């Protein structure tokens, strides 16, 4: 039995939360952390590419790719193409974001892949790539048989949401890890930057929840009361 709630409202909420998260991470990395750069003597500017690209590129574009299938008013083939392209762009942003983290570590003399955040994050983007390739060859080009596509679709959706939730969890681990490092280096635990990072992490949690609800709830609500009109004999 349905819950009588449509996905549409949650898609609007997702857009608002995504915009808020994008602004907040940019304010953090540009205003508080000094900006972004691929090459700099200040290695922290190289690191700043990582949270910006992972959140705006990987998570937010990935979010839009998921909900695009539910709300866009165009044909199924057009929505499939938009879904595929947005996920591809998100994957590229994620790869660049991870490259920036490795570059920062290597040029700063810091070990790579020593934290849970890095382990889960690397696994997540690998699963994301596998999911995208599977979707490409099964549902787009060259395309599997109709029977295989019908049987594979529910698993594609479930696995996709699983990977998306992993991405949200990885982001939360990243916010926690970076803020802990900053606070251990003297950042005020109750200062404006610390509050901004924590609130950004909260917005990302709510974004993830809203996107998942948008994906699992129906676009239209059917009448499930079970009542029929009584007419005179």
mmCIF file of C-alpha atoms in Angstrom:
data_model
loop_
_atom_site.group_PDB
_atom_site.id
_atom_site.type_symbol
_atom_site.label_atom_id
_atom_site.label_comp_id
_atom_site.label_asym_id
_atom_site.label_seq_id
_atom_site.Cartn_x
_atom_site.Cartn_y
_atom_site.Cartn_z
ATOM 1 C CA UNK A 1 0.000 0.000 0.000
ATOM 2 C CA UNK A 2 1.378 3.435 -0.951
ATOM 3 C CA UNK A 3 2.073 6.177 1.548
ATOM 4 C CA UNK A 4 0.230 8.837 -0.464
ATOM 5 C CA UNK A 5 3.300 11.043 -0.926
ATOM 6 C CA UNK A 6 4.625 12.196 -4.286
ATOM 7 C CA UNK A 7 8.288 12.582 -5.197
ATOM 8 C CA UNK A 8 7.825 16.067 -6.669
ATOM 9 C CA UNK A 9 8.092 17.984 -3.394
ATOM 10 C CA UNK A 10 11.288 16.210 -2.442
ATOM 11 C CA UNK A 11 12.854 17.006 -5.817
ATOM 12 C CA UNK A 12 12.288 20.721 -5.152
ATOM 13 C CA UNK A 13 13.821 20.351 -1.717
ATOM 14 C CA UNK A 14 16.783 18.526 -3.286
ATOM 15 C CA UNK A 15 17.436 21.409 -5.678
ATOM 16 C CA UNK A 16 17.387 23.947 -2.840
ATOM 17 C CA UNK A 17 19.668 21.851 -0.612
ATOM 18 C CA UNK A 18 22.060 21.202 -3.498
ATOM 19 C CA UNK A 19 22.353 24.931 -4.195
ATOM 20 C CA UNK A 20 22.891 25.647 -0.503
ATOM 21 C CA UNK A 21 25.591 22.965 -0.200
ATOM 22 C CA UNK A 22 27.391 24.288 -3.296
ATOM 23 C CA UNK A 23 27.453 27.842 -1.937
ATOM 24 C CA UNK A 24 28.580 26.705 1.497
ATOM 25 C CA UNK A 25 31.490 24.590 0.261
ATOM 26 C CA UNK A 26 32.636 27.417 -2.016
ATOM 27 C CA UNK A 27 32.508 29.905 0.856
ATOM 28 C CA UNK A 28 34.503 27.498 2.999
ATOM 29 C CA UNK A 29 37.219 26.749 0.443
ATOM 30 C CA UNK A 30 37.519 30.238 -1.046
ATOM 31 C CA UNK A 31 36.756 32.605 1.837
ATOM 32 C CA UNK A 32 38.095 30.604 4.788
ATOM 33 C CA UNK A 33 40.699 28.368 3.104
ATOM 34 C CA UNK A 34 42.141 30.835 0.575
ATOM 35 C CA UNK A 35 40.944 29.553 -2.803
ATOM 36 C CA UNK A 36 41.667 26.739 -5.257
ATOM 37 C CA UNK A 37 44.669 25.936 -7.465
ATOM 38 C CA UNK A 38 46.086 22.943 -9.301
ATOM 39 C CA UNK A 39 49.600 24.348 -8.954
ATOM 40 C CA UNK A 40 50.677 26.405 -5.950
ATOM 41 C CA UNK A 41 53.396 26.716 -3.347
ATOM 42 C CA UNK A 42 50.532 26.752 -0.858
ATOM 43 C CA UNK A 43 49.577 23.097 -1.043
ATOM 44 C CA UNK A 44 46.334 23.679 0.840
ATOM 45 C CA UNK A 45 44.963 25.397 -2.258
ATOM 46 C CA UNK A 46 45.494 22.153 -4.167
ATOM 47 C CA UNK A 47 43.596 20.235 -1.504
ATOM 48 C CA UNK A 48 40.679 22.683 -1.686
ATOM 49 C CA UNK A 49 39.870 21.347 -5.147
ATOM 50 C CA UNK A 50 38.976 18.034 -3.511
ATOM 51 C CA UNK A 51 35.927 19.046 -1.432
ATOM 52 C CA UNK A 52 34.635 21.426 -4.106
ATOM 53 C CA UNK A 53 34.836 18.910 -6.956
ATOM 54 C CA UNK A 54 33.617 15.983 -4.866
ATOM 55 C CA UNK A 55 30.596 17.829 -3.487
ATOM 56 C CA UNK A 56 29.529 20.001 -6.431
ATOM 57 C CA UNK A 57 30.708 17.701 -9.195
ATOM 58 C CA UNK A 58 30.324 14.216 -7.778
ATOM 59 C CA UNK A 59 27.486 14.371 -5.239
ATOM 60 C CA UNK A 60 25.345 17.276 -6.481
ATOM 61 C CA UNK A 61 25.516 16.369 -10.176
ATOM 62 C CA UNK A 62 24.967 12.745 -9.189
ATOM 63 C CA UNK A 63 21.897 13.859 -7.240
ATOM 64 C CA UNK A 64 20.536 15.739 -10.240
ATOM 65 C CA UNK A 65 21.160 12.686 -12.425
ATOM 66 C CA UNK A 66 19.106 10.505 -10.092
ATOM 67 C CA UNK A 67 16.098 12.809 -9.797
ATOM 68 C CA UNK A 68 16.155 13.828 -13.470
ATOM 69 C CA UNK A 69 14.606 10.500 -14.375
ATOM 70 C CA UNK A 70 11.679 11.167 -12.045
ATOM 71 C CA UNK A 71 10.625 14.736 -12.810
ATOM 72 C CA UNK A 72 11.706 15.827 -16.282
ATOM 73 C CA UNK A 73 8.689 16.082 -18.636
ATOM 74 C CA UNK A 74 10.483 14.740 -21.715
ATOM 75 C CA UNK A 75 10.543 11.357 -23.411
ATOM 76 C CA UNK A 76 12.106 8.320 -21.812
ATOM 77 C CA UNK A 77 15.000 8.324 -24.279
ATOM 78 C CA UNK A 78 15.829 11.986 -23.601
ATOM 79 C CA UNK A 79 15.702 11.447 -19.836
ATOM 80 C CA UNK A 80 17.903 8.371 -20.209
ATOM 81 C CA UNK A 81 20.497 10.416 -22.095
ATOM 82 C CA UNK A 82 20.442 13.229 -19.514
ATOM 83 C CA UNK A 83 20.753 10.660 -16.719
ATOM 84 C CA UNK A 84 23.741 9.059 -18.448
ATOM 85 C CA UNK A 85 25.531 12.334 -19.264
ATOM 86 C CA UNK A 86 25.080 13.868 -15.807
ATOM 87 C CA UNK A 87 26.467 10.733 -14.171
ATOM 88 C CA UNK A 88 29.416 10.773 -16.601
ATOM 89 C CA UNK A 89 30.210 14.403 -15.736
ATOM 90 C CA UNK A 90 29.888 13.593 -12.035
ATOM 91 C CA UNK A 91 32.320 10.706 -12.477
ATOM 92 C CA UNK A 92 34.865 12.964 -14.194
ATOM 93 C CA UNK A 93 34.580 15.569 -11.434
ATOM 94 C CA UNK A 94 35.006 12.830 -8.848
ATOM 95 C CA UNK A 95 38.136 11.511 -10.555
ATOM 96 C CA UNK A 96 39.652 15.020 -10.673
ATOM 97 C CA UNK A 97 38.734 15.573 -7.032
ATOM 98 C CA UNK A 98 40.479 12.372 -5.996
ATOM 99 C CA UNK A 99 43.490 13.286 -8.133
ATOM 100 C CA UNK A 100 43.700 16.606 -6.265
ATOM 101 C CA UNK A 101 43.750 14.788 -2.916
ATOM 102 C CA UNK A 102 46.560 12.480 -4.050
ATOM 103 C CA UNK A 103 48.474 15.430 -5.512
ATOM 104 C CA UNK A 104 48.158 17.350 -2.254
ATOM 105 C CA UNK A 105 49.361 14.373 -0.233
ATOM 106 C CA UNK A 106 52.278 13.601 -2.542
ATOM 107 C CA UNK A 107 53.519 17.195 -2.686
ATOM 108 C CA UNK A 108 53.065 17.664 1.066
ATOM 109 C CA UNK A 109 54.798 14.427 2.110
ATOM 110 C CA UNK A 110 51.612 12.888 3.502
ATOM 111 C CA UNK A 111 50.784 9.188 3.231
ATOM 112 C CA UNK A 112 47.952 8.165 0.914
ATOM 113 C CA UNK A 113 45.019 5.882 1.701
ATOM 114 C CA UNK A 114 45.528 5.714 5.454
ATOM 115 C CA UNK A 115 42.020 6.733 6.575
ATOM 116 C CA UNK A 116 38.542 5.224 6.425
ATOM 117 C CA UNK A 117 37.448 8.236 4.376
ATOM 118 C CA UNK A 118 39.988 7.438 1.664
ATOM 119 C CA UNK A 119 39.184 3.730 1.649
ATOM 120 C CA UNK A 120 35.429 4.197 1.387
ATOM 121 C CA UNK A 121 35.851 7.059 -1.077
ATOM 122 C CA UNK A 122 38.057 5.128 -3.481
ATOM 123 C CA UNK A 123 35.739 2.133 -3.306
ATOM 124 C CA UNK A 124 32.725 4.358 -3.919
ATOM 125 C CA UNK A 125 34.058 5.951 -7.087
ATOM 126 C CA UNK A 126 35.102 2.527 -8.414
ATOM 127 C CA UNK A 127 31.572 1.204 -7.803
ATOM 128 C CA UNK A 128 30.174 4.378 -9.372
ATOM 129 C CA UNK A 129 32.225 3.754 -12.521
ATOM 130 C CA UNK A 130 31.101 0.110 -12.657
ATOM 131 C CA UNK A 131 27.474 1.192 -12.259
ATOM 132 C CA UNK A 132 27.825 3.751 -15.060
ATOM 133 C CA UNK A 133 29.473 1.308 -17.460
ATOM 134 C CA UNK A 134 26.803 -1.300 -16.724
ATOM 135 C CA UNK A 135 24.063 1.246 -17.367
ATOM 136 C CA UNK A 136 25.710 2.360 -20.602
ATOM 137 C CA UNK A 137 26.079 -1.088 -22.152
ATOM 138 C CA UNK A 138 22.773 -2.448 -20.815
ATOM 139 C CA UNK A 139 20.317 0.404 -21.309
ATOM 140 C CA UNK A 140 21.949 2.720 -23.850
ATOM 141 C CA UNK A 141 24.601 1.307 -26.195
ATOM 142 C CA UNK A 142 24.811 -1.351 -27.474
ATOM 143 C CA UNK A 143 21.893 -2.280 -25.239
ATOM 144 C CA UNK A 144 20.843 -5.649 -23.854
ATOM 145 C CA UNK A 145 17.759 -7.635 -24.701
ATOM 146 C CA UNK A 146 14.407 -6.372 -23.439
ATOM 147 C CA UNK A 147 14.131 -9.291 -21.024
ATOM 148 C CA UNK A 148 17.566 -8.693 -19.520
ATOM 149 C CA UNK A 149 16.906 -4.961 -19.204
ATOM 150 C CA UNK A 150 13.609 -5.591 -17.460
ATOM 151 C CA UNK A 151 15.225 -8.004 -15.001
ATOM 152 C CA UNK A 152 18.296 -5.808 -14.455
ATOM 153 C CA UNK A 153 16.510 -2.484 -13.918
ATOM 154 C CA UNK A 154 15.462 -3.016 -10.265
ATOM 155 C CA UNK A 155 19.000 -4.092 -9.358
ATOM 156 C CA UNK A 156 20.441 -1.144 -11.268
ATOM 157 C CA UNK A 157 18.238 1.221 -9.237
ATOM 158 C CA UNK A 158 19.011 -0.444 -5.900
ATOM 159 C CA UNK A 159 22.742 -0.604 -6.532
ATOM 160 C CA UNK A 160 22.758 2.986 -7.752
ATOM 161 C CA UNK A 161 21.088 4.220 -4.563
ATOM 162 C CA UNK A 162 23.508 2.124 -2.513
ATOM 163 C CA UNK A 163 26.485 3.764 -4.220
ATOM 164 C CA UNK A 164 24.891 7.195 -3.795
ATOM 165 C CA UNK A 165 24.406 6.602 -0.061
ATOM 166 C CA UNK A 166 28.049 5.491 0.129
ATOM 167 C CA UNK A 167 29.035 8.788 -1.512
ATOM 168 C CA UNK A 168 27.057 10.754 1.077
ATOM 169 C CA UNK A 169 28.654 8.739 3.890
ATOM 170 C CA UNK A 170 32.110 9.318 2.403
ATOM 171 C CA UNK A 171 31.481 13.061 2.298
ATOM 172 C CA UNK A 172 30.481 13.037 5.959
ATOM 173 C CA UNK A 173 33.672 11.173 6.854
ATOM 174 C CA UNK A 174 35.637 13.727 4.851
ATOM 175 C CA UNK A 175 34.079 16.724 6.597
ATOM 176 C CA UNK A 176 34.748 15.112 9.978
ATOM 177 C CA UNK A 177 38.340 14.207 9.120
ATOM 178 C CA UNK A 178 39.256 17.630 7.730
ATOM 179 C CA UNK A 179 37.594 19.561 10.547
ATOM 180 C CA UNK A 180 39.336 17.356 13.127
ATOM 181 C CA UNK A 181 42.710 18.082 11.499
ATOM 182 C CA UNK A 182 41.983 21.812 11.440
ATOM 183 C CA UNK A 183 40.858 21.896 15.047
ATOM 184 C CA UNK A 184 43.911 19.944 16.171
ATOM 185 C CA UNK A 185 45.990 22.621 14.403
ATOM 186 C CA UNK A 186 44.352 25.429 16.348
ATOM 187 C CA UNK A 187 41.058 26.177 14.596
ATOM 188 C CA UNK A 188 38.450 27.495 17.044
ATOM 189 C CA UNK A 189 36.048 24.638 17.747
ATOM 190 C CA UNK A 190 33.161 27.094 18.084
ATOM 191 C CA UNK A 191 34.319 29.540 15.411
ATOM 192 C CA UNK A 192 32.460 30.503 12.242
ATOM 193 C CA UNK A 193 34.476 28.160 10.014
ATOM 194 C CA UNK A 194 33.826 25.141 12.212
ATOM 195 C CA UNK A 195 30.105 25.930 12.263
ATOM 196 C CA UNK A 196 30.082 26.366 8.486
ATOM 197 C CA UNK A 197 31.707 22.959 7.932
ATOM 198 C CA UNK A 198 29.318 21.226 10.326
ATOM 199 C CA UNK A 199 26.251 22.879 8.807
ATOM 200 C CA UNK A 200 27.465 21.995 5.313
ATOM 201 C CA UNK A 201 27.723 18.365 6.411
ATOM 202 C CA UNK A 202 24.175 18.513 7.791
ATOM 203 C CA UNK A 203 22.859 19.977 4.533
ATOM 204 C CA UNK A 204 24.532 17.137 2.625
ATOM 205 C CA UNK A 205 22.806 14.572 4.859
ATOM 206 C CA UNK A 206 19.410 16.157 4.215
ATOM 207 C CA UNK A 207 20.226 16.372 0.499
ATOM 208 C CA UNK A 208 20.992 12.667 0.401
ATOM 209 C CA UNK A 209 17.781 11.783 2.228
ATOM 210 C CA UNK A 210 15.709 14.000 -0.061
ATOM 211 C CA UNK A 211 17.229 12.518 -3.216
ATOM 212 C CA UNK A 212 16.671 8.947 -2.032
ATOM 213 C CA UNK A 213 13.033 9.749 -1.199
ATOM 214 C CA UNK A 214 12.646 11.388 -4.608
ATOM 215 C CA UNK A 215 13.921 8.207 -6.223
ATOM 216 C CA UNK A 216 11.756 5.721 -4.338
ATOM 217 C CA UNK A 217 8.484 7.647 -4.123
ATOM 218 C CA UNK A 218 6.052 7.669 -7.053
ATOM 219 C CA UNK A 219 5.802 10.664 -9.360
ATOM 220 C CA UNK A 220 2.015 10.447 -9.111
ATOM 221 C CA UNK A 221 -0.095 9.228 -6.195
ATOM 222 C CA UNK A 222 -2.805 6.751 -6.965
ATOM 223 C CA UNK A 223 -6.049 6.667 -5.030
ATOM 224 C CA UNK A 224 -5.540 3.832 -2.537
ATOM 225 C CA UNK A 225 -8.603 4.413 -0.341
ATOM 226 C CA UNK A 226 -10.422 1.488 -1.895
ATOM 227 C CA UNK A 227 -13.749 3.358 -1.924
ATOM 228 C CA UNK A 228 -16.043 3.430 -4.939
ATOM 229 C CA UNK A 229 -18.820 5.803 -5.698
ATOM 230 C CA UNK A 230 -22.277 4.682 -4.513
ATOM 231 C CA UNK A 231 -24.951 5.237 -7.106
ATOM 232 C CA UNK A 232 -28.676 4.824 -6.956
ATOM 233 C CA UNK A 233 -29.936 1.532 -8.302
#
